[in-house]
PDB file of C-alpha atoms in Angstrom:
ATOM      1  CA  UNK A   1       0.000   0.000   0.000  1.00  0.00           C
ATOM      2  CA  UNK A   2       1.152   3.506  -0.736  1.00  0.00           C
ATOM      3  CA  UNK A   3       1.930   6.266   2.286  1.00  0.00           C
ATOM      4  CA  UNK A   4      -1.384   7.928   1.355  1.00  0.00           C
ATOM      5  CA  UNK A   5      -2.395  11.511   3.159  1.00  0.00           C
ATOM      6  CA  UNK A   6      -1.036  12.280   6.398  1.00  0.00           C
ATOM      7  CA  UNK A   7      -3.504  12.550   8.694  1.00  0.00           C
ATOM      8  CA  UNK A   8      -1.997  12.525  12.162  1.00  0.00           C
ATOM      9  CA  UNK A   9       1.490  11.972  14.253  1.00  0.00           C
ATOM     10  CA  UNK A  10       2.307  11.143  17.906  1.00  0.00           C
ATOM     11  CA  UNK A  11       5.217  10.290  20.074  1.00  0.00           C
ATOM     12  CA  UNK A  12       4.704   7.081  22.183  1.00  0.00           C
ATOM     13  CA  UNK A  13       5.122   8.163  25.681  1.00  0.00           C
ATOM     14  CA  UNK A  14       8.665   7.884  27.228  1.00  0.00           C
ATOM     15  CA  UNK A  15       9.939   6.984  23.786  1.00  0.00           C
ATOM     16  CA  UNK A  16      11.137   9.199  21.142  1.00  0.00           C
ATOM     17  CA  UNK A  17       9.572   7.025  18.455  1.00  0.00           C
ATOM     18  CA  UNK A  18       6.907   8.759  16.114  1.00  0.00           C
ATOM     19  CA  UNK A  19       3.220   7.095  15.105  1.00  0.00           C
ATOM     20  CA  UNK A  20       1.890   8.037  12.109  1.00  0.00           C
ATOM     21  CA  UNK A  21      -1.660   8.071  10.988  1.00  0.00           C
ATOM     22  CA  UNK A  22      -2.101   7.746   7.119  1.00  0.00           C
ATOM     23  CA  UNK A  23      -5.415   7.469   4.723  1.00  0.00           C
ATOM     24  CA  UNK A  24      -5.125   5.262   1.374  1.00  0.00           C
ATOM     25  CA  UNK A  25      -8.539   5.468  -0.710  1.00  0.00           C
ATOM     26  CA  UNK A  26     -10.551   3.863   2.521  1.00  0.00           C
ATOM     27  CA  UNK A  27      -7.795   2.279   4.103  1.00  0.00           C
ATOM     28  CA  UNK A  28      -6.487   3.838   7.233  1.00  0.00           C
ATOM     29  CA  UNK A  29      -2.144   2.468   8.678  1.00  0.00           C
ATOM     30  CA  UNK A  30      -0.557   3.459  11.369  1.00  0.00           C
ATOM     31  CA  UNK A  31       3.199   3.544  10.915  1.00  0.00           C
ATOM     32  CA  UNK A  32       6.110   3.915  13.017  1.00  0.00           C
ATOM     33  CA  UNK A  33       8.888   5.563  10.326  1.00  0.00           C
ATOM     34  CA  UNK A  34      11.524   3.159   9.101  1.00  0.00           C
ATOM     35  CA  UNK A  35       9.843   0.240  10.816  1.00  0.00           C
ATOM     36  CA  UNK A  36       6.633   0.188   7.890  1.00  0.00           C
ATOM     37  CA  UNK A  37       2.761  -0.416   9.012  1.00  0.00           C
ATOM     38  CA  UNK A  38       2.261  -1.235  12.652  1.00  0.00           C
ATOM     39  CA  UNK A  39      -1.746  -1.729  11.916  1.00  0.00           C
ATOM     40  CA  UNK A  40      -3.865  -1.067   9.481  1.00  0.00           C
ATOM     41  CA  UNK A  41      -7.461  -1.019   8.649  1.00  0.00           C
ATOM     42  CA  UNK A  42      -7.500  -3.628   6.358  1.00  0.00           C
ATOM     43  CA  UNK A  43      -5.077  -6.660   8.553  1.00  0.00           C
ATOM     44  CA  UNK A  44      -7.489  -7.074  10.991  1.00  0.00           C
ATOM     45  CA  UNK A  45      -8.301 -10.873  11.755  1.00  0.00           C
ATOM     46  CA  UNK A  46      -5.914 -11.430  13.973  1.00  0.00           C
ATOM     47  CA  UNK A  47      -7.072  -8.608  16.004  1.00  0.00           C
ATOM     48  CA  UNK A  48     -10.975  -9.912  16.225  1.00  0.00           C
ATOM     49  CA  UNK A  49      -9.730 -13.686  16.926  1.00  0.00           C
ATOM     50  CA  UNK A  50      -8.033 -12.596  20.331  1.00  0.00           C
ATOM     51  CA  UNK A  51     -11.319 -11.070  21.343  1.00  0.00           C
ATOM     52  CA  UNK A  52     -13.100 -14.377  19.874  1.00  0.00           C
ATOM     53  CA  UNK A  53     -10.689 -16.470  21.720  1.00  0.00           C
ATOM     54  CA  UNK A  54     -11.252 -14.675  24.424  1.00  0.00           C
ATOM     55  CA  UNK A  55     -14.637 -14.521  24.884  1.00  0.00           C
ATOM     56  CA  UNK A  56     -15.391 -18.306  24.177  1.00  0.00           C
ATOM     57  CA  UNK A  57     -13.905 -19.023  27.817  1.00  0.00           C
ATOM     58  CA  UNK A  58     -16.141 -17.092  29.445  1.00  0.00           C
ATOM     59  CA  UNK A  59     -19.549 -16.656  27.790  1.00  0.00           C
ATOM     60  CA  UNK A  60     -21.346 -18.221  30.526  1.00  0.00           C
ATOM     61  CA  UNK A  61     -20.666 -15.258  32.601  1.00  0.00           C
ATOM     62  CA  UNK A  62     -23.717 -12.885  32.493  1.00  0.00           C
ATOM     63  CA  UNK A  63     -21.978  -9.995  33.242  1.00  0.00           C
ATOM     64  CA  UNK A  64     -18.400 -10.238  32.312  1.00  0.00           C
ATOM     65  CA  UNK A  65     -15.589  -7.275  32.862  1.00  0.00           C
ATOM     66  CA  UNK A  66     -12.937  -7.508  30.538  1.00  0.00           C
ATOM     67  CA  UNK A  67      -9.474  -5.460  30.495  1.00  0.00           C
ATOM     68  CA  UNK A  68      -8.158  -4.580  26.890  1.00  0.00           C
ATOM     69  CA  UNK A  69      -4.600  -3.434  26.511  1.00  0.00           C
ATOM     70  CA  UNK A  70      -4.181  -1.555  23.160  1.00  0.00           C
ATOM     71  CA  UNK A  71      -6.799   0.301  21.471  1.00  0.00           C
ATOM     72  CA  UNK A  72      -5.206  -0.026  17.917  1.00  0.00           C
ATOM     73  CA  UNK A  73      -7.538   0.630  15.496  1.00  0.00           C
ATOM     74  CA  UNK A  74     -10.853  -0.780  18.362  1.00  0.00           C
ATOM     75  CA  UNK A  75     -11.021  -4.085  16.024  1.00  0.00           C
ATOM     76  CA  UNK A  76     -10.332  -6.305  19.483  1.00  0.00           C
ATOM     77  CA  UNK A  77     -12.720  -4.088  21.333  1.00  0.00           C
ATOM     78  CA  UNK A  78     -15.803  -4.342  18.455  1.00  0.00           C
ATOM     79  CA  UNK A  79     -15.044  -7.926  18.047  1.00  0.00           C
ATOM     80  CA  UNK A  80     -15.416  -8.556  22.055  1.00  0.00           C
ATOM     81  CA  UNK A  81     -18.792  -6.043  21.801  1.00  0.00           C
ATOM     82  CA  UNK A  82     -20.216  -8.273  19.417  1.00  0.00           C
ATOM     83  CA  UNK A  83     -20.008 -11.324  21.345  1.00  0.00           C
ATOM     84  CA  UNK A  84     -20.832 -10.098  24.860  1.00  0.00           C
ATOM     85  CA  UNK A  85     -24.221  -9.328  26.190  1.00  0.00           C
ATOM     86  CA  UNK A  86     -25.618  -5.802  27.330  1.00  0.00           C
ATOM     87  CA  UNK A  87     -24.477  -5.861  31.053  1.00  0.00           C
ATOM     88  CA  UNK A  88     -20.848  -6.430  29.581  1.00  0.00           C
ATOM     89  CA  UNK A  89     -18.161  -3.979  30.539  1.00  0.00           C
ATOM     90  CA  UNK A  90     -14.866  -3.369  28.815  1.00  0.00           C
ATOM     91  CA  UNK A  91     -12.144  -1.411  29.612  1.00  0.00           C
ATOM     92  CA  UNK A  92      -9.594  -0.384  26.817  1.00  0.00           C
ATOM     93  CA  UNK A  93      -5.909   1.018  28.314  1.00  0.00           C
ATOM     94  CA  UNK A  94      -4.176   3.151  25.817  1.00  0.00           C
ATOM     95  CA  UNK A  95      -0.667   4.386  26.233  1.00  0.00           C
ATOM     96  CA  UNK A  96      -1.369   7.032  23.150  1.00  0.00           C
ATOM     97  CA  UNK A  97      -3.679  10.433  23.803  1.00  0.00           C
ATOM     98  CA  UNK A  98      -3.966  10.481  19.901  1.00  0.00           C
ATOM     99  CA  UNK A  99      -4.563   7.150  18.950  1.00  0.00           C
ATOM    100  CA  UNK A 100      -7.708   7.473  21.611  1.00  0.00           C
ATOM    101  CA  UNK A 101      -8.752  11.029  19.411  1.00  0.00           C
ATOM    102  CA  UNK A 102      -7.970   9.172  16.066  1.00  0.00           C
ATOM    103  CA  UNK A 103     -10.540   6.358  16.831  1.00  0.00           C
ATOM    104  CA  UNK A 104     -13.416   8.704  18.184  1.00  0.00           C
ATOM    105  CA  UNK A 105     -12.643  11.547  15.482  1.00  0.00           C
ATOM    106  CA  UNK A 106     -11.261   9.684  12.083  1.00  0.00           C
ATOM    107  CA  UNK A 107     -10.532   5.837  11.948  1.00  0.00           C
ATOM    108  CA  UNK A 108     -13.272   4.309  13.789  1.00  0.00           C
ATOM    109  CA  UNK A 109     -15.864   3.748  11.160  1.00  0.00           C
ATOM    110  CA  UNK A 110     -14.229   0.483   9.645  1.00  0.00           C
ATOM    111  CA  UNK A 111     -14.520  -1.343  13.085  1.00  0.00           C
ATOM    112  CA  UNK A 112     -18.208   0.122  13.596  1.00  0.00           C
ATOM    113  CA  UNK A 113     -17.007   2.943  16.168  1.00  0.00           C
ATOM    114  CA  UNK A 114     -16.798   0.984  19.059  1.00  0.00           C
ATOM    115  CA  UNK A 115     -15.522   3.899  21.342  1.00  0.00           C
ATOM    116  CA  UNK A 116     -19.334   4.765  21.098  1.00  0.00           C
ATOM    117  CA  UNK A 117     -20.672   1.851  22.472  1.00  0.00           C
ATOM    118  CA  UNK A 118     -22.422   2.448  26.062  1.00  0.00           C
ATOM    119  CA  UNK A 119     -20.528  -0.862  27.531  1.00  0.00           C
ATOM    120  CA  UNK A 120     -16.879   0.630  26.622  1.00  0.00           C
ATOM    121  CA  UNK A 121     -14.762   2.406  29.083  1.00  0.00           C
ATOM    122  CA  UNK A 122     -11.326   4.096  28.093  1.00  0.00           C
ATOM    123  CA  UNK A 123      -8.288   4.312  30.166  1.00  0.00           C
ATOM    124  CA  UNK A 124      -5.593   6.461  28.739  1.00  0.00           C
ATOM    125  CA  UNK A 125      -2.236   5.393  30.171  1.00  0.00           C
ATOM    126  CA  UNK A 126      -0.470   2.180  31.069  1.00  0.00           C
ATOM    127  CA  UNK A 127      -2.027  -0.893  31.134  1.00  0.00           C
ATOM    128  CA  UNK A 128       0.239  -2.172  34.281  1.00  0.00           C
ATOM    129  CA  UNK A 129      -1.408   0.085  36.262  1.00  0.00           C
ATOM    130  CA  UNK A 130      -4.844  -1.049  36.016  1.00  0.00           C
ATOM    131  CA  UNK A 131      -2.944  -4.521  36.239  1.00  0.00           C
ATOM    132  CA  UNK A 132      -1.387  -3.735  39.153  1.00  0.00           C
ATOM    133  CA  UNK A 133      -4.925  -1.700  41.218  1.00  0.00           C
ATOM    134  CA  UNK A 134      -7.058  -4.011  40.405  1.00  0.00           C
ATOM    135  CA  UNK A 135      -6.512  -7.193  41.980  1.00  0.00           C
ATOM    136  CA  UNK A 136      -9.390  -9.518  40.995  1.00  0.00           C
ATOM    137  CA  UNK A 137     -11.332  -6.841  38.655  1.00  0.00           C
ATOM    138  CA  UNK A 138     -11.552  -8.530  35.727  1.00  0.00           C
ATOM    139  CA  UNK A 139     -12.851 -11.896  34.030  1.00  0.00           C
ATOM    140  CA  UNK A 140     -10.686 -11.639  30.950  1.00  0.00           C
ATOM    141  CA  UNK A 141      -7.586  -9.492  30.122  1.00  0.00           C
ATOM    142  CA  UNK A 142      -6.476  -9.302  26.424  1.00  0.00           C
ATOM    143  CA  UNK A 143      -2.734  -7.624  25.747  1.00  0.00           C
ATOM    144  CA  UNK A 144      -2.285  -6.122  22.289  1.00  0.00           C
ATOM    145  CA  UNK A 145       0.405  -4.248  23.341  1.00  0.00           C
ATOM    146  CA  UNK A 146       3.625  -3.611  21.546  1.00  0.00           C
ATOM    147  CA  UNK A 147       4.230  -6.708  19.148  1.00  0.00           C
ATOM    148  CA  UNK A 148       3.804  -9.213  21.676  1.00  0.00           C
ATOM    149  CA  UNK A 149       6.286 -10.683  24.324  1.00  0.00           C
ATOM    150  CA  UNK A 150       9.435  -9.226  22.751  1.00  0.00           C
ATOM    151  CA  UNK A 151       8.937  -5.313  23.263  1.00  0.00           C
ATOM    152  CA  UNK A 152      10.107  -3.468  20.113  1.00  0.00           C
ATOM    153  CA  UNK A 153       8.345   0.002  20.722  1.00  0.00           C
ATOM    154  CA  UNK A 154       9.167   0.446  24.259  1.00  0.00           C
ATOM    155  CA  UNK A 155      11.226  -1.762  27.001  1.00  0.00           C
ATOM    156  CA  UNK A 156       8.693  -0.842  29.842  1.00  0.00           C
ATOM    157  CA  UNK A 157       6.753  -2.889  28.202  1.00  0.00           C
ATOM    158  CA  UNK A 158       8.935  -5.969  28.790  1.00  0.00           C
ATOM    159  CA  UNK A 159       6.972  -6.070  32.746  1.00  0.00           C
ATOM    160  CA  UNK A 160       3.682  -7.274  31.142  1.00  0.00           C
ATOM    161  CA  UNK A 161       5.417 -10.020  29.641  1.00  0.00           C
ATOM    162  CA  UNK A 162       7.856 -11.163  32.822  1.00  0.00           C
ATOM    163  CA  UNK A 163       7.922 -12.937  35.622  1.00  0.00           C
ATOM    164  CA  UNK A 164       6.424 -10.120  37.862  1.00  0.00           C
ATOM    165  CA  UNK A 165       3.639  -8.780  34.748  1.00  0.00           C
ATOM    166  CA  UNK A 166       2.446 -12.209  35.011  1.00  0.00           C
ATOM    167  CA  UNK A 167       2.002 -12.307  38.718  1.00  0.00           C
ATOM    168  CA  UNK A 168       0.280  -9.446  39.121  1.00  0.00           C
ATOM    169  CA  UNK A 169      -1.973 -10.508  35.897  1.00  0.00           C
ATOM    170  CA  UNK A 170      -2.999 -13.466  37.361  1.00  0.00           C
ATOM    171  CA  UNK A 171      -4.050 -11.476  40.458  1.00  0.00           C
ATOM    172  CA  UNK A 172      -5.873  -9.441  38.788  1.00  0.00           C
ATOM    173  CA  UNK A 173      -8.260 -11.852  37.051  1.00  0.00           C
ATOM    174  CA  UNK A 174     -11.001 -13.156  38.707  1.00  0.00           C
ATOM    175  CA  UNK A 175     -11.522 -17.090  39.262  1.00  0.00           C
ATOM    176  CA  UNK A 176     -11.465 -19.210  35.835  1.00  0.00           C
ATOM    177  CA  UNK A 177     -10.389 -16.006  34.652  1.00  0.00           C
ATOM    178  CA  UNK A 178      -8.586 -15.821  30.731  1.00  0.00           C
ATOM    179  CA  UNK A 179      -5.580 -13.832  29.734  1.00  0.00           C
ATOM    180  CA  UNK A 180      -5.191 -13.528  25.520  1.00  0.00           C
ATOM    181  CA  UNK A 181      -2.093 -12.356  24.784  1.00  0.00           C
ATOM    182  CA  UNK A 182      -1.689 -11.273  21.214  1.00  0.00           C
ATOM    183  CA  UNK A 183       2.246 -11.444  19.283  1.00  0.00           C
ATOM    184  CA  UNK A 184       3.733 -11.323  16.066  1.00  0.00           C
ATOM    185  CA  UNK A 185       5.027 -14.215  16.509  1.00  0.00           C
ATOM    186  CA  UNK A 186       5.521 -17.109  18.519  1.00  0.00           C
ATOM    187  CA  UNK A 187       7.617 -17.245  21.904  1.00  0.00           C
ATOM    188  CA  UNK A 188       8.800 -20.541  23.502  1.00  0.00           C
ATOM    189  CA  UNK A 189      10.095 -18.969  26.555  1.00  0.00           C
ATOM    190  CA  UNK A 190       6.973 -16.789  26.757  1.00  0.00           C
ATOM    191  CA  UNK A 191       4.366 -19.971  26.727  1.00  0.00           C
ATOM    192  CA  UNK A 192       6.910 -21.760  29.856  1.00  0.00           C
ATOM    193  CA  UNK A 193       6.705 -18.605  31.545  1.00  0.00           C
ATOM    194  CA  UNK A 194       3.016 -18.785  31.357  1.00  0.00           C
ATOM    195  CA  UNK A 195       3.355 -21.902  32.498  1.00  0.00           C
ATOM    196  CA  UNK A 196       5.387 -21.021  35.307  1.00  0.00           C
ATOM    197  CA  UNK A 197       3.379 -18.684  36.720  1.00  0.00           C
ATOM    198  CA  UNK A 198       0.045 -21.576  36.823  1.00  0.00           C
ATOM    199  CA  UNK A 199      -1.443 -20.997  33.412  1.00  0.00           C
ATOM    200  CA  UNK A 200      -3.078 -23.488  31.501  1.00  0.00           C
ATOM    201  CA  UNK A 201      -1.908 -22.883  28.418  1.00  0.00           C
ATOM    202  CA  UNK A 202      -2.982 -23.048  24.146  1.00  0.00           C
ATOM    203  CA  UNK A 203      -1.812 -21.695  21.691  1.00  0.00           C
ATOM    204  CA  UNK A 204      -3.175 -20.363  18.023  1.00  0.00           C
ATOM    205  CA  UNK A 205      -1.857 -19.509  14.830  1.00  0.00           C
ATOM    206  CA  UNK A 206      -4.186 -16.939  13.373  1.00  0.00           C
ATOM    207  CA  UNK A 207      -4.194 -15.263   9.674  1.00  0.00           C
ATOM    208  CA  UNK A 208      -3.877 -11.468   9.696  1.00  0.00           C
ATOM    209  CA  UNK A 209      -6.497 -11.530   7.294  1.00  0.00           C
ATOM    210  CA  UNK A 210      -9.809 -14.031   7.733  1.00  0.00           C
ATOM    211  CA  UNK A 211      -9.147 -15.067   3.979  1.00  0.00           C
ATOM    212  CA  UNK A 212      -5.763 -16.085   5.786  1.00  0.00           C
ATOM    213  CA  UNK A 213      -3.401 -14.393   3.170  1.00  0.00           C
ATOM    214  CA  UNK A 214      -0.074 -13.031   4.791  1.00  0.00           C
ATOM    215  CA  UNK A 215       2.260 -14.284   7.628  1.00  0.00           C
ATOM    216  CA  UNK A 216       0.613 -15.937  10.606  1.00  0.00           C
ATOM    217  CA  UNK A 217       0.428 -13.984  14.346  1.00  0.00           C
ATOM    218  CA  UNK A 218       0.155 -16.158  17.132  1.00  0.00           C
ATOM    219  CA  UNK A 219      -2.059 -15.886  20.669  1.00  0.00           C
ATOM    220  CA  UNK A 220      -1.624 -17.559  23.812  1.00  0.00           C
ATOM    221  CA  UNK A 221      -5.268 -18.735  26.013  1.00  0.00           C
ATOM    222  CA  UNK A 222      -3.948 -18.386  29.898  1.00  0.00           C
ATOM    223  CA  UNK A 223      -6.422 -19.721  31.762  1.00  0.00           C
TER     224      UNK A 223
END
């Protein structure tokens, strides 16, 4: 896909690395410069199948709370609207000010503007933090964040993904609890740490796209 229009930058937060928001015909990417697409509007079934994943484990719960880290482009978050019930609650933490403003003001229409849904709940900042508060607040957390268990964007994000992210995780979900964890790619030492920390664990290979053209992601089910 070409650059397109410009629509929008940002600087990740303790980072000095740029986002950039671009338009193609209907398409919408955000980039990080010299490191190509990061999302995009049109890759997106990887993103739904974490919140499909997801919500499989626990759709016997009437009124489920759910903890999304990474907005993106709010394809995890409409996918995980779609399958819960009305008395659902989500919360989305997002590192990004402007990615928040660029889903309620210009990119949200391909995932159905899910930012505007009555049952959604945004958090802008870390996603440790509500990790670390909320002991026992949620039935399923789902991580989008960075490009999985090897941090590219930002090395805080390395916690999440340790020893100590996964303690606190696990405290933080409620009994029979889920974590999805989305990545780039698989991790071996990522699904032992799981492991580790008392996680049953399974493990998908997902297409980007549902027609399943382009190189495989991979999420981990932590129950």
């Amino acid at each position: 896909m070409s650059r397109g229009v410009l629509l929008g930058t940002a600087l990740i937060p303790d980072t000095r690395t740029e986002l950039r928001l671009y338009q193609t015909n209907d398409v919408f990417a955000i980039k990080i410069l010299g490191r190509g697409d990061l999302m995009t509007s049109r890759a997106t079934g990887s993103e739904k199948e974490l919140a499909d994943l997801a919500c499989a484990r626990i759709a016997d719960n009437n009124s489920p709370r759910l903890l999304i880290g990474g907005l993106g482009m709010g394809f995890t978050l409409a996918a995980a609207l779609r399958t819960l019930g009305p008395t659902a609650e989500i919360v989305v933490a997002e590192l990004v000010p402007e990615v928040v403003t660029w889903n309620r003001d210009l990119i949200g229409g391909p995932a159905g503007n899910p930012l505007a849904d009555p049952r959604s709940q945004v958090y802008v900042g870390d996603v440790a933090d509500l990790i670390r508060r909320e002991v026992g607040g949620f039935d399923a957390i789902l991580m989008d964040v960075d490009n999985g268990p090897e941090a590219f964007v930002r090395s805080e994000n390395n916690w999440l993904y340790g020893p100590a992210g996964l303690k606190a995780t696990r405290a933080a979900l409620r009994p029979r609890g889920v974590l999805a964890v989305w990545s780039a790619g698989p991790d071996a030492p990522f699904t032992r740490r799981l492991q580790h920390e008392g996680f049953d664990v399974t493990e998908h290979r997902v297409p980007p796209h549902r027609a399943g053209k382009g190189q495989h992601h991979h999420i981990w089910i932590a129950a």
